Amino acid sequence: MFARIAGVGGFVPGEPVTNQDLVRRGVDTSDEWIITRTGIRARHLAGPGTLASDLALEASRRALSAAETGADELDLIIVATSTPDCVFPGTSCILQTRLGNRGAMVFDLQAACSGFIYALNVAEKLIRAGSCRKALVVGAEIFSRILDWNDRATCVLFGDGAGAVVLEASEKAGILASVAHADGSYHAILSVPGHISDGKVAGDPFLRMDGQAVFRFAVRALFDVALECCSAAKVSPSDIDWFIPHQANLRIIDSTAKKLGIDSGRIIVTLDAHGNTSAASIPLALDAAVRDGRIRRGQKLLLEGVGGGFTWGAALLEF
C-alpha cells in the first residue's frame, strides 16, 4: 500500500502587506533593500485574535473539498507549526474539533520551516504501515507574532498562512521517496530562545537569526537532501517536472536549483507574494501551482525544506 495526494488547499489572511507598507509602518528598510536581498515583495499578516487553527481550518476545508473527502473520513491529522494556538492542547486537536472529526489520531509536529516535509514523511509512513487510510497534513503559521519589528534583518522576511494536503492510501505510489534529517548543534543560528516560566516570558521571545550562517547551511543541506531523495526514488533531477522548495529566500532557491541543474522555468515560487511562511510555505506553493494549472496529474514534484533546529528534508512525488 502506498500514499498519494488526493487534494490540496491553501489560505492566507487579509490583504497583501507590501514592502512599502512596512516602510510606512515605521520599519527601517526599503522596497529595493528587501527585493534585492530576498525576492519578497509582499506578505500576509494575521489580524488581532486570529490563531493558527483559524488559518489551518480554511486551508483544510479547501484541501478536503479538492479531495472530495469528508472530515469524518480522516483517521490522521498532523499540524506542523511553530506558532500553535496555545501551549496545549495541540492545534491539531482544536482543528479536529472545528472540522467535525472525532476519533482520529491527531498531533502537532514542530520542525520549524521543515515541518511540512517532516509531517508528510510521517503520514506517508503511517499509511504504508496500515495504521490509517486518509490523512490531513497541514502547515500553519502566524510568524508575525514572534517577530521583532525593530529588527529589519528578520521582520521583513516572514508572513502568515496555512497550506494542507489530503493523503490517501493507494495501490499506486504517489510519494516515491521521502527523507528527513536534523543536526541540533546548529540550533543557535535560528531560534526563538524565550519560554514561559511562572506565568511570564523568560528570555528573548522573538525570532533571532544569523542570516549568513543560515544561508550557507541551507544551500548545502538542500542540495544534498535533494540528491539523496532522487537517488532513493531512482529519479534524476532532470526528470523532475516541478521543483517546490521552501520559500525562504530567492537566492537560496536559485542557488540550490542551479546546483541541481533545474532551470528557472521548473521552479514554483510564491515567495514574492507570501514571504517565508515557515511550515506553510511548501503546501501554499503547491496549492497555488495546482490551482493555476501548472501542476497536473502524473507529473513528478520535488519538495524540500530546511528550518531551525536545524532540520531539513525532501519528498519526491508523482502527483
mmCIF file of C-alpha atoms in Angstrom:
data_model
loop_
_atom_site.group_PDB
_atom_site.id
_atom_site.type_symbol
_atom_site.label_atom_id
_atom_site.label_comp_id
_atom_site.label_asym_id
_atom_site.label_seq_id
_atom_site.Cartn_x
_atom_site.Cartn_y
_atom_site.Cartn_z
ATOM 1 C CA MET A 1 0.000 0.000 0.000
ATOM 2 C CA PHE A 2 1.239 3.475 -0.909
ATOM 3 C CA ALA A 3 0.176 7.070 -0.249
ATOM 4 C CA ARG A 4 -0.889 9.686 -2.771
ATOM 5 C CA ILE A 5 -2.069 13.282 -2.563
ATOM 6 C CA ALA A 6 -5.802 13.445 -3.190
ATOM 7 C CA GLY A 7 -6.315 17.184 -2.682
ATOM 8 C CA VAL A 8 -4.537 20.396 -1.732
ATOM 9 C CA GLY A 9 -5.631 23.678 -0.178
ATOM 10 C CA GLY A 10 -4.122 26.961 0.948
ATOM 11 C CA PHE A 11 -5.135 30.126 2.786
ATOM 12 C CA VAL A 12 -3.513 33.465 3.617
ATOM 13 C CA PRO A 13 -5.172 36.086 5.848
ATOM 14 C CA GLY A 14 -6.172 39.609 4.881
ATOM 15 C CA GLU A 15 -4.808 41.836 2.163
ATOM 16 C CA PRO A 16 -1.174 41.782 0.997
ATOM 17 C CA VAL A 17 1.219 43.923 3.033
ATOM 18 C CA THR A 18 3.809 45.280 0.608
ATOM 19 C CA ASN A 19 7.365 46.322 1.355
ATOM 20 C CA GLN A 20 6.259 49.922 1.006
ATOM 21 C CA ASP A 21 3.532 49.268 3.576
ATOM 22 C CA LEU A 22 6.198 48.138 6.042
ATOM 23 C CA VAL A 23 8.159 51.335 5.428
ATOM 24 C CA ARG A 24 5.025 53.366 6.113
ATOM 25 C CA ARG A 25 4.535 51.411 9.345
ATOM 26 C CA GLY A 26 7.958 52.550 10.529
ATOM 27 C CA VAL A 27 10.229 49.611 9.632
ATOM 28 C CA ASP A 28 13.726 50.920 8.821
ATOM 29 C CA THR A 29 14.050 49.398 5.338
ATOM 30 C CA SER A 30 13.174 49.972 1.689
ATOM 31 C CA ASP A 31 11.447 48.087 -1.117
ATOM 32 C CA GLU A 32 14.750 47.830 -3.015
ATOM 33 C CA TRP A 33 16.651 46.532 0.029
ATOM 34 C CA ILE A 34 14.137 43.733 0.621
ATOM 35 C CA ILE A 35 13.702 42.688 -3.015
ATOM 36 C CA THR A 36 17.406 42.571 -3.869
ATOM 37 C CA ARG A 37 18.277 40.511 -0.792
ATOM 38 C CA THR A 38 15.265 38.208 -0.584
ATOM 39 C CA GLY A 39 12.945 38.441 -3.596
ATOM 40 C CA ILE A 40 9.997 39.270 -1.321
ATOM 41 C CA ARG A 41 7.543 41.946 -2.463
ATOM 42 C CA ALA A 42 4.613 41.324 -0.096
ATOM 43 C CA ARG A 43 3.317 39.081 2.658
ATOM 44 C CA HIS A 44 0.052 38.492 4.542
ATOM 45 C CA LEU A 45 -0.247 39.226 8.262
ATOM 46 C CA ALA A 46 -2.936 37.830 10.528
ATOM 47 C CA GLY A 47 -5.144 40.304 12.359
ATOM 48 C CA PRO A 48 -5.568 40.550 16.125
ATOM 49 C CA GLY A 49 -7.223 37.480 17.601
ATOM 50 C CA THR A 50 -6.524 35.249 14.586
ATOM 51 C CA LEU A 51 -4.928 31.931 15.522
ATOM 52 C CA ALA A 52 -3.021 29.260 13.632
ATOM 53 C CA SER A 53 -6.078 26.990 13.836
ATOM 54 C CA ASP A 54 -8.148 29.632 12.007
ATOM 55 C CA LEU A 55 -5.761 29.573 9.057
ATOM 56 C CA ALA A 56 -5.437 25.777 9.222
ATOM 57 C CA LEU A 57 -9.213 25.385 9.169
ATOM 58 C CA GLU A 58 -9.639 27.323 5.914
ATOM 59 C CA ALA A 59 -6.757 25.540 4.179
ATOM 60 C CA SER A 60 -8.019 22.151 5.382
ATOM 61 C CA ARG A 61 -11.553 22.749 4.154
ATOM 62 C CA ARG A 62 -10.212 23.593 0.708
ATOM 63 C CA ALA A 63 -7.997 20.510 0.644
ATOM 64 C CA LEU A 64 -10.853 18.250 1.755
ATOM 65 C CA SER A 65 -13.113 19.757 -0.909
ATOM 66 C CA ALA A 66 -10.489 19.198 -3.601
ATOM 67 C CA ALA A 67 -10.082 15.589 -2.434
ATOM 68 C CA GLU A 68 -13.872 15.098 -2.263
ATOM 69 C CA THR A 69 -13.319 13.806 1.264
ATOM 70 C CA GLY A 70 -15.383 14.402 4.386
ATOM 71 C CA ALA A 71 -13.636 15.332 7.617
ATOM 72 C CA ASP A 72 -15.277 12.312 9.265
ATOM 73 C CA GLU A 73 -13.299 10.053 6.885
ATOM 74 C CA LEU A 74 -9.940 11.191 8.261
ATOM 75 C CA ASP A 75 -8.123 8.871 10.640
ATOM 76 C CA LEU A 76 -4.990 11.020 10.993
ATOM 77 C CA ILE A 77 -4.433 14.791 11.322
ATOM 78 C CA ILE A 78 -0.958 16.292 11.664
ATOM 79 C CA VAL A 79 -0.443 20.036 12.076
ATOM 80 C CA ALA A 80 3.105 21.260 11.515
ATOM 81 C CA THR A 81 3.528 24.576 13.315
ATOM 82 C CA SER A 82 5.981 26.621 15.359
ATOM 83 C CA THR A 83 3.239 29.067 16.365
ATOM 84 C CA PRO A 84 0.495 26.954 17.982
ATOM 85 C CA ASP A 85 -2.697 28.405 19.421
ATOM 86 C CA CYS A 86 -1.529 27.638 22.963
ATOM 87 C CA VAL A 87 0.921 25.511 24.934
ATOM 88 C CA PHE A 88 -1.620 22.676 24.906
ATOM 89 C CA PRO A 89 -3.866 21.172 23.720
ATOM 90 C CA GLY A 90 -2.276 20.855 20.328
ATOM 91 C CA THR A 91 -3.534 22.975 17.457
ATOM 92 C CA SER A 92 -4.329 19.657 15.772
ATOM 93 C CA CYS A 93 -6.903 18.879 18.471
ATOM 94 C CA ILE A 94 -8.523 22.287 18.026
ATOM 95 C CA LEU A 95 -8.553 21.845 14.246
ATOM 96 C CA GLN A 96 -10.040 18.354 14.579
ATOM 97 C CA THR A 97 -12.946 19.669 16.614
ATOM 98 C CA ARG A 98 -13.596 22.586 14.269
ATOM 99 C CA LEU A 99 -13.608 20.248 11.267
ATOM 100 C CA GLY A 100 -16.137 17.985 12.972
ATOM 101 C CA ASN A 101 -13.904 14.923 13.198
ATOM 102 C CA ARG A 102 -13.860 12.636 16.225
ATOM 103 C CA GLY A 103 -11.602 9.686 16.955
ATOM 104 C CA ALA A 104 -8.746 10.272 14.506
ATOM 105 C CA MET A 105 -5.174 10.217 15.773
ATOM 106 C CA VAL A 106 -4.005 13.839 15.845
ATOM 107 C CA PHE A 107 -0.822 15.614 16.910
ATOM 108 C CA ASP A 108 1.285 18.708 16.323
ATOM 109 C CA LEU A 109 4.754 18.444 14.813
ATOM 110 C CA GLN A 110 7.460 21.044 15.432
ATOM 111 C CA ALA A 111 10.325 21.101 12.942
ATOM 112 C CA ALA A 112 10.184 24.827 12.136
ATOM 113 C CA CYS A 113 10.315 25.526 8.384
ATOM 114 C CA SER A 114 10.835 21.821 7.610
ATOM 115 C CA GLY A 115 7.647 20.940 9.468
ATOM 116 C CA PHE A 116 5.500 20.155 6.457
ATOM 117 C CA ILE A 117 8.129 17.840 4.938
ATOM 118 C CA TYR A 118 8.513 16.062 8.273
ATOM 119 C CA ALA A 119 4.733 15.725 8.681
ATOM 120 C CA LEU A 120 4.298 14.435 5.126
ATOM 121 C CA ASN A 121 7.027 11.887 5.766
ATOM 122 C CA VAL A 122 5.366 10.649 8.969
ATOM 123 C CA ALA A 123 1.866 10.498 7.451
ATOM 124 C CA GLU A 124 3.107 8.538 4.448
ATOM 125 C CA LYS A 125 4.858 6.001 6.673
ATOM 126 C CA LEU A 126 1.719 5.527 8.805
ATOM 127 C CA ILE A 127 -0.394 4.955 5.691
ATOM 128 C CA ARG A 128 2.105 2.469 4.288
ATOM 129 C CA ALA A 129 2.165 0.663 7.646
ATOM 130 C CA GLY A 130 -1.626 0.301 7.505
ATOM 131 C CA SER A 131 -2.266 2.474 10.566
ATOM 132 C CA CYS A 132 -4.527 4.836 8.623
ATOM 133 C CA ARG A 133 -6.044 5.295 5.183
ATOM 134 C CA LYS A 134 -6.786 9.021 4.956
ATOM 135 C CA ALA A 135 -4.645 11.731 6.497
ATOM 136 C CA LEU A 136 -4.761 15.505 6.629
ATOM 137 C CA VAL A 137 -1.318 17.137 6.738
ATOM 138 C CA VAL A 138 -1.269 20.872 7.484
ATOM 139 C CA GLY A 139 1.383 23.546 7.796
ATOM 140 C CA ALA A 140 0.035 26.627 9.616
ATOM 141 C CA GLU A 141 1.971 29.608 10.936
ATOM 142 C CA ILE A 142 1.495 33.085 12.385
ATOM 143 C CA PHE A 143 5.118 34.178 12.494
ATOM 144 C CA SER A 144 4.154 37.851 12.721
ATOM 145 C CA ARG A 145 3.537 37.278 16.455
ATOM 146 C CA ILE A 146 7.168 36.280 17.137
ATOM 147 C CA LEU A 147 8.925 38.969 15.069
ATOM 148 C CA ASP A 148 10.857 41.910 16.439
ATOM 149 C CA TRP A 149 9.597 44.710 14.194
ATOM 150 C CA ASN A 150 12.691 46.764 15.055
ATOM 151 C CA ASP A 151 14.944 44.098 13.528
ATOM 152 C CA ARG A 152 14.759 44.704 9.788
ATOM 153 C CA ALA A 153 17.005 41.719 9.073
ATOM 154 C CA THR A 154 14.224 39.343 10.168
ATOM 155 C CA CYS A 155 10.851 41.113 10.335
ATOM 156 C CA VAL A 156 10.665 41.718 6.561
ATOM 157 C CA LEU A 157 11.169 38.037 5.756
ATOM 158 C CA PHE A 158 8.119 36.321 7.194
ATOM 159 C CA GLY A 159 4.382 36.096 6.594
ATOM 160 C CA ASP A 160 1.373 34.195 7.902
ATOM 161 C CA GLY A 161 -0.594 31.445 6.181
ATOM 162 C CA ALA A 162 -1.573 27.787 6.006
ATOM 163 C CA GLY A 163 -1.434 25.005 3.458
ATOM 164 C CA ALA A 164 -2.862 21.494 3.602
ATOM 165 C CA VAL A 165 -2.922 18.224 1.702
ATOM 166 C CA VAL A 166 -5.124 15.158 1.992
ATOM 167 C CA LEU A 167 -3.188 11.906 1.678
ATOM 168 C CA GLU A 168 -4.957 8.648 0.963
ATOM 169 C CA ALA A 169 -3.947 5.016 0.667
ATOM 170 C CA SER A 170 -3.401 3.901 -2.920
ATOM 171 C CA GLU A 171 -2.248 0.832 -4.794
ATOM 172 C CA LYS A 172 -0.093 3.137 -6.942
ATOM 173 C CA ALA A 173 2.827 5.017 -5.414
ATOM 174 C CA GLY A 174 2.276 8.754 -5.095
ATOM 175 C CA ILE A 175 5.091 9.579 -2.703
ATOM 176 C CA LEU A 176 8.071 7.917 -4.356
ATOM 177 C CA ALA A 177 10.600 8.755 -1.633
ATOM 178 C CA SER A 178 10.912 10.951 1.448
ATOM 179 C CA VAL A 179 13.866 11.693 3.695
ATOM 180 C CA ALA A 180 14.423 13.905 6.739
ATOM 181 C CA HIS A 181 17.391 14.850 8.910
ATOM 182 C CA ALA A 182 18.398 17.126 11.781
ATOM 183 C CA ASP A 183 21.522 18.451 13.467
ATOM 184 C CA GLY A 184 20.809 20.172 16.763
ATOM 185 C CA SER A 185 24.337 21.550 17.050
ATOM 186 C CA TYR A 186 23.192 24.394 14.759
ATOM 187 C CA HIS A 187 20.227 25.370 16.927
ATOM 188 C CA ALA A 188 21.596 28.781 17.898
ATOM 189 C CA ILE A 189 21.761 30.272 14.379
ATOM 190 C CA LEU A 190 17.964 30.339 14.019
ATOM 191 C CA SER A 191 15.720 30.200 17.053
ATOM 192 C CA VAL A 192 13.175 31.814 19.349
ATOM 193 C CA PRO A 193 15.063 31.318 22.621
ATOM 194 C CA GLY A 194 12.419 32.544 25.089
ATOM 195 C CA HIS A 195 9.974 30.392 27.055
ATOM 196 C CA ILE A 196 7.183 30.702 29.609
ATOM 197 C CA SER A 197 8.105 30.427 33.278
ATOM 198 C CA ASP A 198 5.922 31.278 36.289
ATOM 199 C CA GLY A 199 3.351 32.908 34.041
ATOM 200 C CA LYS A 200 5.853 35.235 32.384
ATOM 201 C CA VAL A 201 8.059 35.208 29.296
ATOM 202 C CA ALA A 202 11.581 34.263 30.327
ATOM 203 C CA GLY A 203 14.354 35.190 27.903
ATOM 204 C CA ASP A 204 14.008 36.591 24.391
ATOM 205 C CA PRO A 205 10.565 35.841 22.847
ATOM 206 C CA PHE A 206 11.479 36.962 19.313
ATOM 207 C CA LEU A 207 12.916 35.141 16.309
ATOM 208 C CA ARG A 208 16.697 35.572 16.046
ATOM 209 C CA MET A 209 18.776 34.557 13.044
ATOM 210 C CA ASP A 210 22.354 34.585 11.816
ATOM 211 C CA GLY A 211 21.474 35.181 8.175
ATOM 212 C CA GLN A 212 24.842 34.335 6.609
ATOM 213 C CA ALA A 213 25.215 31.124 8.600
ATOM 214 C CA VAL A 214 21.667 30.066 7.690
ATOM 215 C CA PHE A 215 22.300 30.758 4.002
ATOM 216 C CA ARG A 216 25.468 28.660 3.913
ATOM 217 C CA PHE A 217 23.861 25.763 5.768
ATOM 218 C CA ALA A 218 20.617 25.865 3.746
ATOM 219 C CA VAL A 219 22.201 25.716 0.283
ATOM 220 C CA ARG A 220 24.422 22.782 1.214
ATOM 221 C CA ALA A 221 21.708 20.842 3.058
ATOM 222 C CA LEU A 222 19.047 21.366 0.381
ATOM 223 C CA PHE A 223 21.354 20.237 -2.418
ATOM 224 C CA ASP A 224 22.451 17.119 -0.541
ATOM 225 C CA VAL A 225 18.949 16.083 0.552
ATOM 226 C CA ALA A 226 17.541 16.605 -2.951
ATOM 227 C CA LEU A 227 20.132 14.250 -4.408
ATOM 228 C CA GLU A 228 19.504 11.738 -1.604
ATOM 229 C CA CYS A 229 15.767 11.782 -2.240
ATOM 230 C CA CYS A 230 16.163 11.463 -6.017
ATOM 231 C CA SER A 231 18.580 8.582 -5.551
ATOM 232 C CA ALA A 232 16.132 6.797 -3.231
ATOM 233 C CA ALA A 233 13.402 7.112 -5.863
ATOM 234 C CA LYS A 234 15.797 6.258 -8.721
ATOM 235 C CA VAL A 235 14.868 9.532 -10.427
ATOM 236 C CA SER A 236 17.284 12.058 -11.911
ATOM 237 C CA PRO A 237 16.808 15.780 -11.132
ATOM 238 C CA SER A 238 16.462 16.246 -14.892
ATOM 239 C CA ASP A 239 13.299 14.085 -14.790
ATOM 240 C CA ILE A 240 11.552 16.367 -12.283
ATOM 241 C CA ASP A 241 8.686 18.402 -13.715
ATOM 242 C CA TRP A 242 8.439 20.876 -10.828
ATOM 243 C CA PHE A 243 10.767 21.877 -8.005
ATOM 244 C CA ILE A 244 8.844 23.217 -4.968
ATOM 245 C CA PRO A 245 11.334 24.433 -2.363
ATOM 246 C CA HIS A 246 10.723 26.055 0.990
ATOM 247 C CA GLN A 247 10.063 29.716 0.228
ATOM 248 C CA ALA A 248 12.710 31.387 2.399
ATOM 249 C CA ASN A 249 14.961 33.412 0.123
ATOM 250 C CA LEU A 250 15.133 33.656 -3.667
ATOM 251 C CA ARG A 251 18.934 33.471 -3.639
ATOM 252 C CA ILE A 252 18.801 30.184 -1.726
ATOM 253 C CA ILE A 253 16.183 28.812 -4.124
ATOM 254 C CA ASP A 254 18.119 29.856 -7.243
ATOM 255 C CA SER A 255 21.449 28.603 -5.899
ATOM 256 C CA THR A 256 20.030 25.201 -4.980
ATOM 257 C CA ALA A 257 18.217 24.810 -8.315
ATOM 258 C CA LYS A 258 21.350 25.768 -10.258
ATOM 259 C CA LYS A 259 23.422 23.149 -8.432
ATOM 260 C CA LEU A 260 20.743 20.551 -9.213
ATOM 261 C CA GLY A 261 20.592 21.561 -12.888
ATOM 262 C CA ILE A 262 16.934 22.628 -12.623
ATOM 263 C CA ASP A 263 16.102 25.628 -14.807
ATOM 264 C CA SER A 264 14.010 28.523 -13.503
ATOM 265 C CA GLY A 265 11.008 27.520 -15.625
ATOM 266 C CA ARG A 266 10.538 24.422 -13.467
ATOM 267 C CA ILE A 267 10.601 26.173 -10.064
ATOM 268 C CA ILE A 268 7.418 27.088 -8.193
ATOM 269 C CA VAL A 269 7.960 30.400 -6.411
ATOM 270 C CA THR A 270 5.370 32.170 -4.253
ATOM 271 C CA LEU A 271 7.928 33.860 -2.015
ATOM 272 C CA ASP A 272 7.359 37.209 -3.711
ATOM 273 C CA ALA A 273 3.691 37.268 -2.665
ATOM 274 C CA HIS A 274 3.756 35.348 0.643
ATOM 275 C CA GLY A 275 7.195 35.837 2.178
ATOM 276 C CA ASN A 276 8.515 32.994 4.296
ATOM 277 C CA THR A 277 5.518 31.276 5.877
ATOM 278 C CA SER A 278 7.660 28.575 7.500
ATOM 279 C CA ALA A 279 5.855 25.200 7.637
ATOM 280 C CA ALA A 280 3.077 26.599 5.437
ATOM 281 C CA SER A 281 5.309 27.701 2.565
ATOM 282 C CA ILE A 282 5.621 24.431 0.634
ATOM 283 C CA PRO A 283 1.915 23.443 0.706
ATOM 284 C CA LEU A 284 0.945 27.057 -0.140
ATOM 285 C CA ALA A 285 3.229 26.962 -3.186
ATOM 286 C CA LEU A 286 1.922 23.530 -4.157
ATOM 287 C CA ASP A 287 -1.674 24.710 -3.877
ATOM 288 C CA ALA A 288 -1.019 27.829 -5.969
ATOM 289 C CA ALA A 289 0.526 25.810 -8.800
ATOM 290 C CA VAL A 290 -2.194 23.155 -8.750
ATOM 291 C CA ARG A 291 -4.955 25.733 -8.879
ATOM 292 C CA ASP A 292 -3.421 27.755 -11.725
ATOM 293 C CA GLY A 293 -2.960 24.584 -13.792
ATOM 294 C CA ARG A 294 0.822 24.360 -13.878
ATOM 295 C CA ILE A 295 0.894 21.141 -11.859
ATOM 296 C CA ARG A 296 -1.060 18.268 -13.391
ATOM 297 C CA ARG A 297 -1.646 14.645 -12.503
ATOM 298 C CA GLY A 298 1.203 12.326 -13.401
ATOM 299 C CA GLN A 299 3.932 14.945 -13.034
ATOM 300 C CA LYS A 300 6.933 14.458 -10.757
ATOM 301 C CA LEU A 301 7.419 17.014 -7.981
ATOM 302 C CA LEU A 302 10.425 17.554 -5.721
ATOM 303 C CA LEU A 303 9.548 19.213 -2.407
ATOM 304 C CA GLU A 304 12.217 20.224 0.100
ATOM 305 C CA GLY A 305 12.703 22.426 3.131
ATOM 306 C CA VAL A 306 15.194 23.480 5.770
ATOM 307 C CA GLY A 307 14.499 25.149 9.100
ATOM 308 C CA GLY A 308 15.588 25.939 12.627
ATOM 309 C CA GLY A 309 16.831 23.021 14.633
ATOM 310 C CA PHE A 310 18.488 22.607 12.222
ATOM 311 C CA THR A 311 16.075 20.342 10.363
ATOM 312 C CA TRP A 312 15.842 19.528 6.674
ATOM 313 C CA GLY A 313 14.173 17.057 4.355
ATOM 314 C CA ALA A 314 12.732 16.312 0.929
ATOM 315 C CA ALA A 315 9.942 14.360 -0.724
ATOM 316 C CA LEU A 316 9.610 13.202 -4.327
ATOM 317 C CA LEU A 317 6.042 12.799 -5.532
ATOM 318 C CA GLU A 318 4.178 11.661 -8.581
ATOM 319 C CA PHE A 319 1.168 13.936 -8.308
#
